Tab-separated table of N, CA, C and O in Angstrom:
chain	number	residue	atom	x	y	z
A	20	MET	N	-65.944	-38.572	4.393
A	20	MET	CA	-65.439	-37.472	5.208
A	20	MET	C	-66.183	-36.197	4.803
A	20	MET	O	-66.170	-35.808	3.646
A	21	ILE	N	-66.813	-35.591	5.766
A	21	ILE	CA	-67.540	-34.343	5.529
A	21	ILE	C	-66.574	-33.183	5.732
A	21	ILE	O	-65.831	-33.149	6.717
A	22	THR	N	-66.596	-32.242	4.818
A	22	THR	CA	-65.753	-31.053	4.942
A	22	THR	C	-66.634	-29.853	5.249
A	22	THR	O	-67.590	-29.564	4.530
A	23	ILE	N	-66.291	-29.188	6.339
A	23	ILE	CA	-66.983	-27.968	6.748
A	23	ILE	C	-66.006	-26.812	6.533
A	23	ILE	O	-64.868	-26.876	6.999
A	24	LYS	N	-66.439	-25.785	5.837
A	24	LYS	CA	-65.596	-24.605	5.640
A	24	LYS	C	-66.046	-23.510	6.598
A	24	LYS	O	-67.238	-23.268	6.749
A	25	LYS	N	-65.061	-22.880	7.217
A	25	LYS	CA	-65.373	-21.756	8.097
A	25	LYS	C	-64.927	-20.476	7.393
A	25	LYS	O	-63.765	-20.327	7.031
A	26	TYR	N	-65.866	-19.583	7.229
A	26	TYR	CA	-65.610	-18.331	6.518
A	26	TYR	C	-65.245	-17.220	7.500
A	26	TYR	O	-65.527	-17.325	8.698
A	27	PRO	N	-64.631	-16.146	7.005
A	27	PRO	CA	-64.214	-15.039	7.891
A	27	PRO	C	-65.360	-14.437	8.709
A	27	PRO	O	-65.143	-13.943	9.804
A	28	ASN	N	-66.577	-14.507	8.180
A	28	ASN	CA	-67.728	-13.978	8.920
A	28	ASN	C	-68.208	-14.962	9.994
A	28	ASN	O	-69.288	-14.811	10.536
A	29	ARG	N	-67.380	-16.004	10.258
A	29	ARG	CA	-67.621	-17.011	11.298
A	29	ARG	C	-68.727	-17.999	10.928
A	29	ARG	O	-69.152	-18.788	11.752
A	30	ARG	N	-69.177	-17.963	9.682
A	30	ARG	CA	-70.204	-18.905	9.238
A	30	ARG	C	-69.556	-20.214	8.829
A	30	ARG	O	-68.453	-20.249	8.299
A	31	LEU	N	-70.300	-21.288	9.071
A	31	LEU	CA	-69.835	-22.636	8.736
A	31	LEU	C	-70.655	-23.153	7.559
A	31	LEU	O	-71.875	-22.986	7.527
A	32	TYR	N	-69.965	-23.812	6.617
A	32	TYR	CA	-70.626	-24.284	5.409
A	32	TYR	C	-70.287	-25.750	5.180
A	32	TYR	O	-69.119	-26.120	5.054
A	33	ASP	N	-71.314	-26.604	5.158
A	33	ASP	CA	-71.126	-28.028	4.895
A	33	ASP	C	-71.068	-28.214	3.376
A	33	ASP	O	-72.071	-28.053	2.686
A	34	THR	N	-69.881	-28.576	2.876
A	34	THR	CA	-69.717	-28.718	1.429
A	34	THR	C	-70.424	-29.954	0.888
A	34	THR	O	-70.772	-29.991	-0.290
A	35	SER	N	-70.672	-30.957	1.728
A	35	SER	CA	-71.338	-32.171	1.247
A	35	SER	C	-72.829	-31.944	1.024
A	35	SER	O	-73.445	-32.613	0.197
A	36	LYS	N	-73.413	-31.001	1.772
A	36	LYS	CA	-74.846	-30.717	1.634
A	36	LYS	C	-75.110	-29.362	0.991
A	36	LYS	O	-76.266	-28.979	0.804
A	37	SER	N	-74.030	-28.620	0.741
A	37	SER	CA	-74.142	-27.283	0.142
A	37	SER	C	-75.099	-26.393	0.938
A	37	SER	O	-76.023	-25.800	0.387
A	38	GLN	N	-74.839	-26.314	2.247
A	38	GLN	CA	-75.675	-25.460	3.087
A	38	GLN	C	-74.878	-24.944	4.285
A	38	GLN	O	-73.929	-25.576	4.724
A	39	TYR	N	-75.315	-23.800	4.774
A	39	TYR	CA	-74.701	-23.248	5.981
A	39	TYR	C	-75.214	-24.018	7.187
A	39	TYR	O	-76.369	-24.456	7.212
A	40	VAL	N	-74.338	-24.189	8.160
A	40	VAL	CA	-74.683	-24.959	9.354
A	40	VAL	C	-74.246	-24.171	10.592
A	40	VAL	O	-73.585	-23.134	10.482
A	41	ASN	N	-74.588	-24.694	11.755
A	41	ASN	CA	-74.199	-24.045	13.010
A	41	ASN	C	-73.524	-25.068	13.924
A	41	ASN	O	-73.349	-26.226	13.553
A	42	LEU	N	-73.172	-24.647	15.130
A	42	LEU	CA	-72.492	-25.539	16.062
A	42	LEU	C	-73.372	-26.708	16.490
A	42	LEU	O	-72.867	-27.802	16.747
A	43	ASP	N	-74.675	-26.497	16.566
A	43	ASP	CA	-75.575	-27.606	16.909
A	43	ASP	C	-75.504	-28.706	15.847
A	43	ASP	O	-75.573	-29.891	16.167
A	44	TYR	N	-75.367	-28.312	14.607
A	44	TYR	CA	-75.212	-29.284	13.521
A	44	TYR	C	-73.916	-30.074	13.708
A	44	TYR	O	-73.903	-31.298	13.541
A	45	ILE	N	-72.843	-29.392	14.089
A	45	ILE	CA	-71.554	-30.055	14.332
A	45	ILE	C	-71.704	-31.038	15.492
A	45	ILE	O	-71.214	-32.161	15.434
A	46	LYS	N	-72.416	-30.625	16.540
A	46	LYS	CA	-72.664	-31.531	17.674
A	46	LYS	C	-73.420	-32.772	17.220
A	46	LYS	O	-73.150	-33.879	17.679
A	47	THR	N	-74.377	-32.596	16.318
A	47	THR	CA	-75.128	-33.729	15.792
A	47	THR	C	-74.212	-34.677	15.019
A	47	THR	O	-74.319	-35.897	15.163
A	48	LEU	N	-73.312	-34.122	14.224
A	48	LEU	CA	-72.341	-34.960	13.510
A	48	LEU	C	-71.518	-35.781	14.502
A	48	LEU	O	-71.264	-36.966	14.285
A	49	ILE	N	-71.121	-35.140	15.591
A	49	ILE	CA	-70.324	-35.825	16.618
A	49	ILE	C	-71.151	-36.929	17.262
A	49	ILE	O	-70.677	-38.062	17.419
A	50	ASP	N	-72.389	-36.623	17.624
A	50	ASP	CA	-73.268	-37.620	18.254
A	50	ASP	C	-73.507	-38.816	17.338
A	50	ASP	O	-73.605	-39.952	17.802
A	51	GLU	N	-73.603	-38.544	16.041
A	51	GLU	CA	-73.853	-39.618	15.071
A	51	GLU	C	-72.561	-40.278	14.604
A	51	GLU	O	-72.582	-41.111	13.706
A	52	ARG	N	-71.452	-39.865	15.203
A	52	ARG	CA	-70.121	-40.432	14.909
A	52	ARG	C	-69.737	-40.291	13.449
A	52	ARG	O	-69.134	-41.178	12.859
A	53	GLU	N	-70.126	-39.183	12.866
A	53	GLU	CA	-69.744	-38.863	11.489
A	53	GLU	C	-68.333	-38.286	11.497
A	53	GLU	O	-67.968	-37.531	12.390
A	54	ASP	N	-67.557	-38.637	10.488
A	54	ASP	CA	-66.199	-38.128	10.390
A	54	ASP	C	-66.230	-36.821	9.598
A	54	ASP	O	-66.813	-36.766	8.507
A	55	PHE	N	-65.649	-35.777	10.156
A	55	PHE	CA	-65.648	-34.477	9.485
A	55	PHE	C	-64.360	-33.728	9.796
A	55	PHE	O	-63.640	-34.049	10.738
A	56	THR	N	-64.108	-32.738	8.973
A	56	THR	CA	-62.984	-31.834	9.201
A	56	THR	C	-63.467	-30.422	8.934
A	56	THR	O	-64.350	-30.207	8.101
A	57	VAL	N	-62.902	-29.480	9.659
A	57	VAL	CA	-63.260	-28.079	9.480
A	57	VAL	C	-62.019	-27.368	8.954
A	57	VAL	O	-60.946	-27.461	9.547
A	58	ILE	N	-62.185	-26.672	7.841
A	58	ILE	CA	-61.046	-25.955	7.265
A	58	ILE	C	-61.371	-24.476	7.143
A	58	ILE	O	-62.519	-24.093	6.945
A	59	ASP	N	-60.332	-23.675	7.273
A	59	ASP	CA	-60.460	-22.237	7.092
A	59	ASP	C	-60.597	-21.966	5.598
A	59	ASP	O	-59.796	-22.458	4.796
A	60	SER	N	-61.586	-21.204	5.199
A	60	SER	CA	-61.853	-20.991	3.773
A	60	SER	C	-60.733	-20.215	3.072
A	60	SER	O	-60.488	-20.428	1.889
A	61	LYS	N	-60.055	-19.347	3.798
A	61	LYS	CA	-58.976	-18.552	3.178
A	61	LYS	C	-57.661	-19.320	3.109
A	61	LYS	O	-57.038	-19.390	2.067
A	62	THR	N	-57.250	-19.879	4.240
A	62	THR	CA	-55.923	-20.488	4.329
A	62	THR	C	-55.919	-21.985	4.043
A	62	THR	O	-54.851	-22.571	3.893
A	63	GLU	N	-57.110	-22.605	3.987
A	63	GLU	CA	-57.240	-24.054	3.814
A	63	GLU	C	-56.626	-24.840	4.982
A	63	GLU	O	-56.386	-26.036	4.890
A	64	GLU	N	-56.368	-24.159	6.089
A	64	GLU	CA	-55.800	-24.781	7.284
A	64	GLU	C	-56.879	-25.595	8.004
A	64	GLU	O	-58.031	-25.182	8.081
A	65	ASP	N	-56.489	-26.739	8.551
A	65	ASP	CA	-57.404	-27.574	9.325
A	65	ASP	C	-57.594	-26.928	10.698
A	65	ASP	O	-56.657	-26.821	11.481
A	66	ILE	N	-58.807	-26.491	10.979
A	66	ILE	CA	-59.110	-25.825	12.252
A	66	ILE	C	-60.143	-26.618	13.062
A	66	ILE	O	-60.828	-26.066	13.907
A	67	THR	N	-60.202	-27.909	12.792
A	67	THR	CA	-61.166	-28.767	13.480
A	67	THR	C	-60.999	-28.688	14.991
A	67	THR	O	-61.980	-28.543	15.731
A	68	LYS	N	-59.747	-28.774	15.440
A	68	LYS	CA	-59.504	-28.787	16.885
A	68	LYS	C	-60.012	-27.508	17.549
A	68	LYS	O	-60.637	-27.560	18.603
A	69	SER	N	-59.774	-26.366	16.936
A	69	SER	CA	-60.219	-25.107	17.555
A	69	SER	C	-61.746	-25.038	17.615
A	69	SER	O	-62.312	-24.529	18.583
A	70	LEU	N	-62.428	-25.575	16.599
A	70	LEU	CA	-63.886	-25.578	16.627
A	70	LEU	C	-64.395	-26.529	17.710
A	70	LEU	O	-65.342	-26.208	18.437
A	71	LEU	N	-63.756	-27.694	17.836
A	71	LEU	CA	-64.154	-28.644	18.881
A	71	LEU	C	-63.925	-28.042	20.265
A	71	LEU	O	-64.758	-28.203	21.163
A	72	LEU	N	-62.813	-27.333	20.427
A	72	LEU	CA	-62.552	-26.667	21.707
A	72	LEU	C	-63.587	-25.581	21.986
A	72	LEU	O	-63.975	-25.378	23.133
A	73	GLN	N	-64.036	-24.910	20.946
A	73	GLN	CA	-65.089	-23.901	21.111
A	73	GLN	C	-66.376	-24.550	21.613
A	73	GLN	O	-67.031	-24.031	22.526
A	74	ILE	N	-66.721	-25.702	21.052
A	74	ILE	CA	-67.930	-26.417	21.490
A	74	ILE	C	-67.791	-26.835	22.949
A	74	ILE	O	-68.709	-26.666	23.750
A	75	ILE	N	-66.620	-27.374	23.305
A	75	ILE	CA	-66.379	-27.767	24.694
A	75	ILE	C	-66.454	-26.558	25.607
A	75	ILE	O	-67.088	-26.599	26.664
A	76	SER	N	-65.822	-25.477	25.206
A	76	SER	CA	-65.808	-24.265	26.027
A	76	SER	C	-67.227	-23.754	26.284
A	76	SER	O	-67.575	-23.390	27.407
A	77	GLU	N	-68.036	-23.736	25.253
A	77	GLU	CA	-69.419	-23.283	25.419
A	77	GLU	C	-70.210	-24.246	26.310
A	77	GLU	O	-71.042	-23.818	27.098
A	78	SER	N	-69.950	-25.536	26.183
A	78	SER	CA	-70.649	-26.516	27.010
A	78	SER	C	-70.214	-26.410	28.463
A	78	SER	O	-71.006	-26.632	29.377
A	79	GLU	N	-68.966	-26.077	28.691
A	79	GLU	CA	-68.418	-26.014	30.044
A	79	GLU	C	-68.880	-24.785	30.819
A	79	GLU	O	-68.720	-24.734	32.026
A	80	THR	N	-69.457	-23.807	30.166
A	80	THR	CA	-69.938	-22.625	30.886
A	80	THR	C	-71.184	-22.939	31.706
A	80	THR	O	-71.488	-22.235	32.654
A	81	ASP	N	-71.869	-24.009	31.355
A	81	ASP	CA	-73.057	-24.437	32.101
A	81	ASP	C	-72.614	-25.450	33.151
A	81	ASP	O	-72.251	-26.569	32.829
A	82	GLU	N	-72.627	-25.061	34.415
A	82	GLU	CA	-72.143	-25.921	35.500
A	82	GLU	C	-72.908	-27.239	35.591
A	82	GLU	O	-72.365	-28.255	35.975
A	83	ASN	N	-74.186	-27.224	35.215
A	83	ASN	CA	-74.982	-28.453	35.266
A	83	ASN	C	-74.563	-29.455	34.194
A	83	ASN	O	-74.842	-30.639	34.299
A	84	GLN	N	-73.912	-28.964	33.146
A	84	GLN	CA	-73.543	-29.797	32.004
A	84	GLN	C	-72.040	-30.032	31.957
A	84	GLN	O	-71.551	-30.757	31.111
A	85	SER	N	-71.299	-29.464	32.848
A	85	SER	CA	-69.841	-29.486	32.824
A	85	SER	C	-69.263	-30.867	33.102
A	85	SER	O	-69.691	-31.567	34.013
A	86	LEU	N	-68.282	-31.282	32.293
A	86	LEU	CA	-67.545	-32.531	32.513
A	86	LEU	C	-66.182	-32.273	33.136
A	86	LEU	O	-65.652	-33.126	33.844
A	87	LEU	N	-65.627	-31.126	32.843
A	87	LEU	CA	-64.263	-30.820	33.262
A	87	LEU	C	-64.270	-29.933	34.503
A	87	LEU	O	-64.592	-28.752	34.428
A	88	THR	N	-63.892	-30.512	35.614
A	88	THR	CA	-63.829	-29.727	36.853
A	88	THR	C	-62.552	-28.894	36.851
A	88	THR	O	-61.619	-29.151	36.079
A	89	ASN	N	-62.497	-27.926	37.725
A	89	ASN	CA	-61.285	-27.110	37.845
A	89	ASN	C	-60.079	-27.977	38.192
A	89	ASN	O	-58.993	-27.795	37.651
A	90	SER	N	-60.280	-28.919	39.084
A	90	SER	CA	-59.199	-29.810	39.493
A	90	SER	C	-58.680	-30.627	38.308
A	90	SER	O	-57.471	-30.750	38.101
A	91	LEU	N	-59.588	-31.184	37.524
A	91	LEU	CA	-59.191	-31.967	36.361
A	91	LEU	C	-58.446	-31.105	35.343
A	91	LEU	O	-57.417	-31.523	34.798
A	92	LEU	N	-58.940	-29.919	35.095
A	92	LEU	CA	-58.272	-29.018	34.143
A	92	LEU	C	-56.863	-28.665	34.604
A	92	LEU	O	-55.923	-28.655	33.807
A	93	LYS	N	-56.704	-28.395	35.889
A	93	LYS	CA	-55.367	-28.085	36.420
A	93	LYS	C	-54.426	-29.272	36.240
A	93	LYS	O	-53.258	-29.095	35.874
A	94	GLN	N	-54.938	-30.466	36.487
A	94	GLN	CA	-54.092	-31.653	36.324
A	94	GLN	C	-53.695	-31.854	34.867
A	94	GLN	O	-52.547	-32.200	34.570
A	95	LEU	N	-54.615	-31.614	33.960
A	95	LEU	CA	-54.292	-31.732	32.540
A	95	LEU	C	-53.243	-30.716	32.116
A	95	LEU	O	-52.302	-31.035	31.383
A	96	ILE	N	-53.403	-29.488	32.577
A	96	ILE	CA	-52.461	-28.421	32.220
A	96	ILE	C	-51.059	-28.749	32.693
A	96	ILE	O	-50.075	-28.466	32.016
A	97	ARG	N	-50.943	-29.408	33.829
A	97	ARG	CA	-49.624	-29.771	34.359
A	97	ARG	C	-48.853	-30.694	33.419
A	97	ARG	O	-47.630	-30.731	33.455
A	98	TYR	N	-49.557	-31.449	32.589
A	98	TYR	CA	-48.884	-32.399	31.699
A	98	TYR	C	-48.428	-31.787	30.378
A	98	TYR	O	-47.689	-32.429	29.636
A	99	TYR	N	-48.860	-30.574	30.076
A	99	TYR	CA	-48.382	-29.928	28.858
A	99	TYR	C	-46.891	-29.644	28.994
A	99	TYR	O	-46.394	-29.299	30.069
A	100	ASP	N	-46.181	-29.812	27.892
A	100	ASP	CA	-44.728	-29.556	27.827
A	100	ASP	C	-43.932	-30.442	28.782
A	100	ASP	O	-42.897	-30.038	29.294
A	101	THR	N	-44.430	-31.651	29.042
A	101	THR	CA	-43.676	-32.612	29.837
A	101	THR	C	-43.446	-33.856	28.973
A	101	THR	O	-44.062	-34.025	27.909
A	102	ASP	N	-42.577	-34.718	29.446
A	102	ASP	CA	-42.311	-35.973	28.735
A	102	ASP	C	-43.526	-36.894	28.744
A	102	ASP	O	-43.634	-37.798	27.921
A	103	MET	N	-44.422	-36.674	29.670
A	103	MET	CA	-45.599	-37.545	29.823
A	103	MET	C	-46.785	-37.103	28.957
A	103	MET	O	-47.786	-37.804	28.890
A	104	GLU	N	-46.669	-35.978	28.292
A	104	GLU	CA	-47.790	-35.422	27.533
A	104	GLU	C	-48.373	-36.430	26.540
A	104	GLU	O	-49.587	-36.638	26.493
A	105	ILE	N	-47.543	-37.082	25.764
A	105	ILE	CA	-48.039	-38.031	24.752
A	105	ILE	C	-48.716	-39.230	25.401
A	105	ILE	O	-49.727	-39.733	24.913
A	106	TYR	N	-48.194	-39.684	26.542
A	106	TYR	CA	-48.789	-40.837	27.225
A	106	TYR	C	-50.141	-40.485	27.833
A	106	TYR	O	-51.068	-41.301	27.811
A	107	VAL	N	-50.231	-39.289	28.376
A	107	VAL	CA	-51.515	-38.853	28.952
A	107	VAL	C	-52.552	-38.743	27.841
A	107	VAL	O	-53.692	-39.192	27.998
A	108	ARG	N	-52.171	-38.173	26.694
A	108	ARG	CA	-53.090	-38.044	25.560
A	108	ARG	C	-53.576	-39.427	25.109
A	108	ARG	O	-54.767	-39.645	24.934
A	109	GLN	N	-52.652	-40.367	24.942
A	109	GLN	CA	-53.023	-41.719	24.521
A	109	GLN	C	-53.908	-42.401	25.564
A	109	GLN	O	-54.897	-43.057	25.221
A	110	TYR	N	-53.558	-42.239	26.827
A	110	TYR	CA	-54.332	-42.855	27.906
A	110	TYR	C	-55.762	-42.316	27.926
A	110	TYR	O	-56.728	-43.082	28.018
A	111	LEU	N	-55.902	-41.001	27.837
A	111	LEU	CA	-57.235	-40.397	27.872
A	111	LEU	C	-58.070	-40.837	26.673
A	111	LEU	O	-59.249	-41.175	26.814
A	112	GLU	N	-57.449	-40.842	25.502
A	112	GLU	CA	-58.184	-41.225	24.302
A	112	GLU	C	-58.615	-42.688	24.373
A	112	GLU	O	-59.777	-43.016	24.114
A	113	GLN	N	-57.712	-43.574	24.751
A	113	GLN	CA	-58.051	-44.999	24.842
A	113	GLN	C	-59.079	-45.252	25.941
A	113	GLN	O	-59.970	-46.096	25.779
A	114	SER	N	-58.969	-44.531	27.046
A	114	SER	CA	-59.928	-44.704	28.136
A	114	SER	C	-61.333	-44.309	27.696
A	114	SER	O	-62.306	-45.008	28.004
A	115	LEU	N	-61.451	-43.193	26.976
A	115	LEU	CA	-62.769	-42.765	26.506
A	115	LEU	C	-63.330	-43.727	25.465
A	115	LEU	O	-64.535	-44.029	25.483
A	116	VAL	N	-62.487	-44.223	24.571
A	116	VAL	CA	-62.954	-45.184	23.573
A	116	VAL	C	-63.480	-46.432	24.273
A	116	VAL	O	-64.559	-46.937	23.956
A	117	HIS	N	-62.740	-46.922	25.250
A	117	HIS	CA	-63.151	-48.111	25.995
A	117	HIS	C	-64.451	-47.848	26.768
A	117	HIS	O	-65.361	-48.681	26.778
A	118	PHE	N	-64.554	-46.686	27.393
A	118	PHE	CA	-65.758	-46.318	28.137
A	118	PHE	C	-66.980	-46.291	27.210
A	118	PHE	O	-68.054	-46.816	27.543
A	119	ILE	N	-66.823	-45.693	26.030
A	119	ILE	CA	-67.927	-45.594	25.073
A	119	ILE	C	-68.329	-46.986	24.590
A	119	ILE	O	-69.526	-47.287	24.459
A	120	GLU	N	-67.352	-47.849	24.329
A	120	GLU	CA	-67.658	-49.224	23.915
A	120	GLU	C	-68.452	-49.955	24.997
A	120	GLU	O	-69.418	-50.658	24.702
A	121	GLN	N	-68.062	-49.764	26.252
A	121	GLN	CA	-68.785	-50.397	27.356
A	121	GLN	C	-70.211	-49.860	27.445
A	121	GLN	O	-71.157	-50.619	27.678
A	122	GLN	N	-70.374	-48.546	27.276
A	122	GLN	CA	-71.707	-47.947	27.318
A	122	GLN	C	-72.581	-48.526	26.219
A	122	GLN	O	-73.755	-48.819	26.432
A	123	ASP	N	-72.021	-48.680	25.009
A	123	ASP	CA	-72.781	-49.252	23.895
A	123	ASP	C	-73.207	-50.680	24.211
A	123	ASP	O	-74.334	-51.085	23.907
A	124	GLN	N	-72.315	-51.463	24.831
A	124	GLN	CA	-72.654	-52.841	25.199
A	124	GLN	C	-73.775	-52.871	26.233
A	124	GLN	O	-74.711	-53.670	26.118
A	125	VAL	N	-73.697	-52.010	27.234
A	125	VAL	CA	-74.724	-51.965	28.279
A	125	VAL	C	-76.069	-51.565	27.667
A	125	VAL	O	-77.100	-52.166	27.969
A	126	GLN	N	-76.051	-50.567	26.778
A	126	GLN	CA	-77.303	-50.148	26.142
A	126	GLN	C	-77.883	-51.271	25.291
A	126	GLN	O	-79.096	-51.479	25.269
A	127	GLY	N	-77.006	-52.021	24.601
A	127	GLY	CA	-77.471	-53.156	23.808
A	127	GLY	C	-78.089	-54.227	24.685
A	127	GLY	O	-79.130	-54.811	24.335
A	128	MET	N	-77.465	-54.506	25.830
A	128	MET	CA	-78.010	-55.506	26.749
A	128	MET	C	-79.353	-55.047	27.306
A	128	MET	O	-80.280	-55.847	27.436
A	129	MET	N	-79.473	-53.771	27.645
A	129	MET	CA	-80.737	-53.249	28.183
A	129	MET	C	-81.842	-53.352	27.131
A	129	MET	O	-82.964	-53.739	27.443
A	130	LYS	N	-81.520	-53.008	25.886
A	130	LYS	CA	-82.508	-53.111	24.810
A	130	LYS	C	-82.929	-54.560	24.636
A	130	LYS	O	-84.110	-54.853	24.488
A	131	ASN	N	-81.963	-55.462	24.680
A	131	ASN	CA	-82.260	-56.890	24.542
A	131	ASN	C	-83.158	-57.365	25.681
A	131	ASN	O	-84.101	-58.128	25.460
A	132	MET	N	-82.861	-56.908	26.902
A	132	MET	CA	-83.688	-57.287	28.050
A	132	MET	C	-85.115	-56.786	27.883
A	132	MET	O	-86.079	-57.494	28.178
A	133	LEU	N	-85.268	-55.542	27.413
A	133	LEU	CA	-86.608	-54.980	27.242
A	133	LEU	C	-87.355	-55.695	26.125
A	133	LEU	O	-88.562	-55.940	26.230
A	134	ASP	N	-86.621	-56.037	25.040
A	134	ASP	CA	-87.273	-56.735	23.932
A	134	ASP	C	-87.714	-58.129	24.335
A	134	ASP	O	-88.713	-58.639	23.826
A	135	ASN	N	-86.977	-58.764	25.231
A	135	ASN	CA	-87.283	-60.135	25.632
A	135	ASN	C	-88.031	-60.206	26.960
A	135	ASN	O	-88.118	-61.268	27.566
A	136	ASN	N	-88.574	-59.107	27.393
A	136	ASN	CA	-89.380	-59.039	28.602
A	136	ASN	C	-90.603	-59.942	28.422
A	136	ASN	O	-91.256	-59.907	27.384
A	137	PRO	N	-90.945	-60.767	29.423
A	137	PRO	CA	-92.105	-61.666	29.282
A	137	PRO	C	-93.387	-60.930	28.905
A	137	PRO	O	-94.204	-61.458	28.150
A	138	PHE	N	-93.581	-59.730	29.404
A	138	PHE	CA	-94.790	-58.976	29.055
A	138	PHE	C	-94.793	-58.609	27.584
A	138	PHE	O	-95.826	-58.638	26.926
A	139	ASN	N	-93.608	-58.229	27.045
A	139	ASN	CA	-93.532	-57.890	25.621
A	139	ASN	C	-93.786	-59.119	24.761
A	139	ASN	O	-94.453	-59.035	23.727
A	140	ILE	N	-93.255	-60.267	25.183
A	140	ILE	CA	-93.479	-61.501	24.437
A	140	ILE	C	-94.973	-61.848	24.446
A	140	ILE	O	-95.551	-62.198	23.413
A	141	PHE	N	-95.613	-61.716	25.616
A	141	PHE	CA	-97.047	-61.980	25.734
A	141	PHE	C	-97.835	-61.027	24.833
A	141	PHE	O	-98.782	-61.449	24.150
A	142	ASN	N	-97.474	-59.748	24.838
A	142	ASN	CA	-98.156	-58.763	23.990
A	142	ASN	C	-98.028	-59.127	22.516
A	142	ASN	O	-98.997	-59.007	21.753
A	143	LYS	N	-96.845	-59.550	22.098
A	143	LYS	CA	-96.639	-59.935	20.697
A	143	LYS	C	-97.516	-61.133	20.340
A	143	LYS	O	-98.108	-61.173	19.258
A	144	MET	N	-97.595	-62.106	21.253
A	144	MET	CA	-98.438	-63.270	21.003
A	144	MET	C	-99.896	-62.855	20.860
A	144	MET	O	-100.607	-63.325	19.966
A	145	MET	N	-100.334	-61.971	21.739
A	145	MET	CA	-101.727	-61.507	21.693
A	145	MET	C	-102.002	-60.754	20.388
A	145	MET	O	-103.052	-60.938	19.772
A	146	GLU	N	-101.068	-59.928	19.957
A	146	GLU	CA	-101.252	-59.184	18.707
A	146	GLU	C	-101.358	-60.141	17.526
A	146	GLU	O	-102.184	-59.948	16.627
A	147	GLU	N	-100.514	-61.168	17.506
A	147	GLU	CA	-100.561	-62.159	16.429
A	147	GLU	C	-101.889	-62.897	16.447
A	147	GLU	O	-102.493	-63.140	15.387
A	148	ASN	N	-102.353	-63.267	17.633
A	148	ASN	CA	-103.643	-63.970	17.745
A	148	ASN	C	-104.791	-63.089	17.274
A	148	ASN	O	-105.677	-63.546	16.554
A	149	ILE	N	-104.788	-61.845	17.688
A	149	ILE	CA	-105.854	-60.918	17.274
A	149	ILE	C	-105.829	-60.756	15.763
A	149	ILE	O	-106.869	-60.756	15.101
A	150	HIS	N	-104.636	-60.648	15.209
A	150	HIS	CA	-104.507	-60.506	13.756
A	150	HIS	C	-105.080	-61.738	13.051
A	150	HIS	O	-105.794	-61.614	12.050
A	151	MET	N	-104.770	-62.913	13.571
A	151	MET	CA	-105.291	-64.142	12.963
A	151	MET	C	-106.804	-64.219	13.099
A	151	MET	O	-107.505	-64.646	12.176
A	152	TRP	N	-107.357	-63.833	14.233
A	152	TRP	CA	-108.795	-63.913	14.462
A	152	TRP	C	-109.562	-62.916	13.606
A	152	TRP	O	-110.689	-63.167	13.218
A	153	THR	N	-108.972	-61.758	13.369
A	153	THR	CA	-109.678	-60.721	12.619
A	153	THR	C	-109.464	-60.855	11.121
A	153	THR	O	-110.142	-60.162	10.355
A	154	LYS	N	-108.576	-61.707	10.715
A	154	LYS	CA	-108.313	-61.896	9.282
A	154	LYS	C	-109.516	-62.593	8.654
A	154	LYS	O	-110.039	-63.572	9.181
A	155	LYS	N	-109.949	-62.075	7.510
A	155	LYS	CA	-111.118	-62.647	6.835
A	155	LYS	C	-110.697	-63.934	6.129
A	155	LYS	O	-109.653	-63.993	5.480
A	156	PRO	N	-111.526	-64.962	6.244
A	156	PRO	CA	-111.199	-66.222	5.543
A	156	PRO	C	-111.345	-66.061	4.042
A	156	PRO	O	-112.193	-65.318	3.569
A	157	LYS	N	-110.499	-66.761	3.322
A	157	LYS	CA	-110.567	-66.725	1.845
A	157	LYS	C	-111.676	-67.642	1.375
A	157	LYS	O	-111.897	-68.715	1.924
A	158	LYS	N	-112.375	-67.249	0.336
A	158	LYS	CA	-113.473	-68.043	-0.202
A	158	LYS	C	-113.055	-68.740	-1.452
A	158	LYS	O	-112.254	-68.453	-2.202
């Protein structure tokens, strides 16, 4: 578990690497599926969620990169403070986990298809043959 400390001057410090980091570094941790927590340096309070929301908020300002439409946001807001809030949270989380697992499987299948492409197999055979032909015989 990586611990990131957020200081009053808004700087982020990765305690595992003993260096200051930025939001792009946090995004990289997320992309690499690293487990981390962000704590306030003064209060020791876990502020991971607020930092993640900040990253989402900054990403959502770019319409070309936006995932959350106005309609979707309104629908989500409607579920706050209702009996269904916990079910919606669980549903969304499980749906995204399942979606990501499916994406990983598809990417694995595509990589396998490319690796087993007849042209790639032919190229590998040719490389092996060239290597054998150019190898000097032992005396």
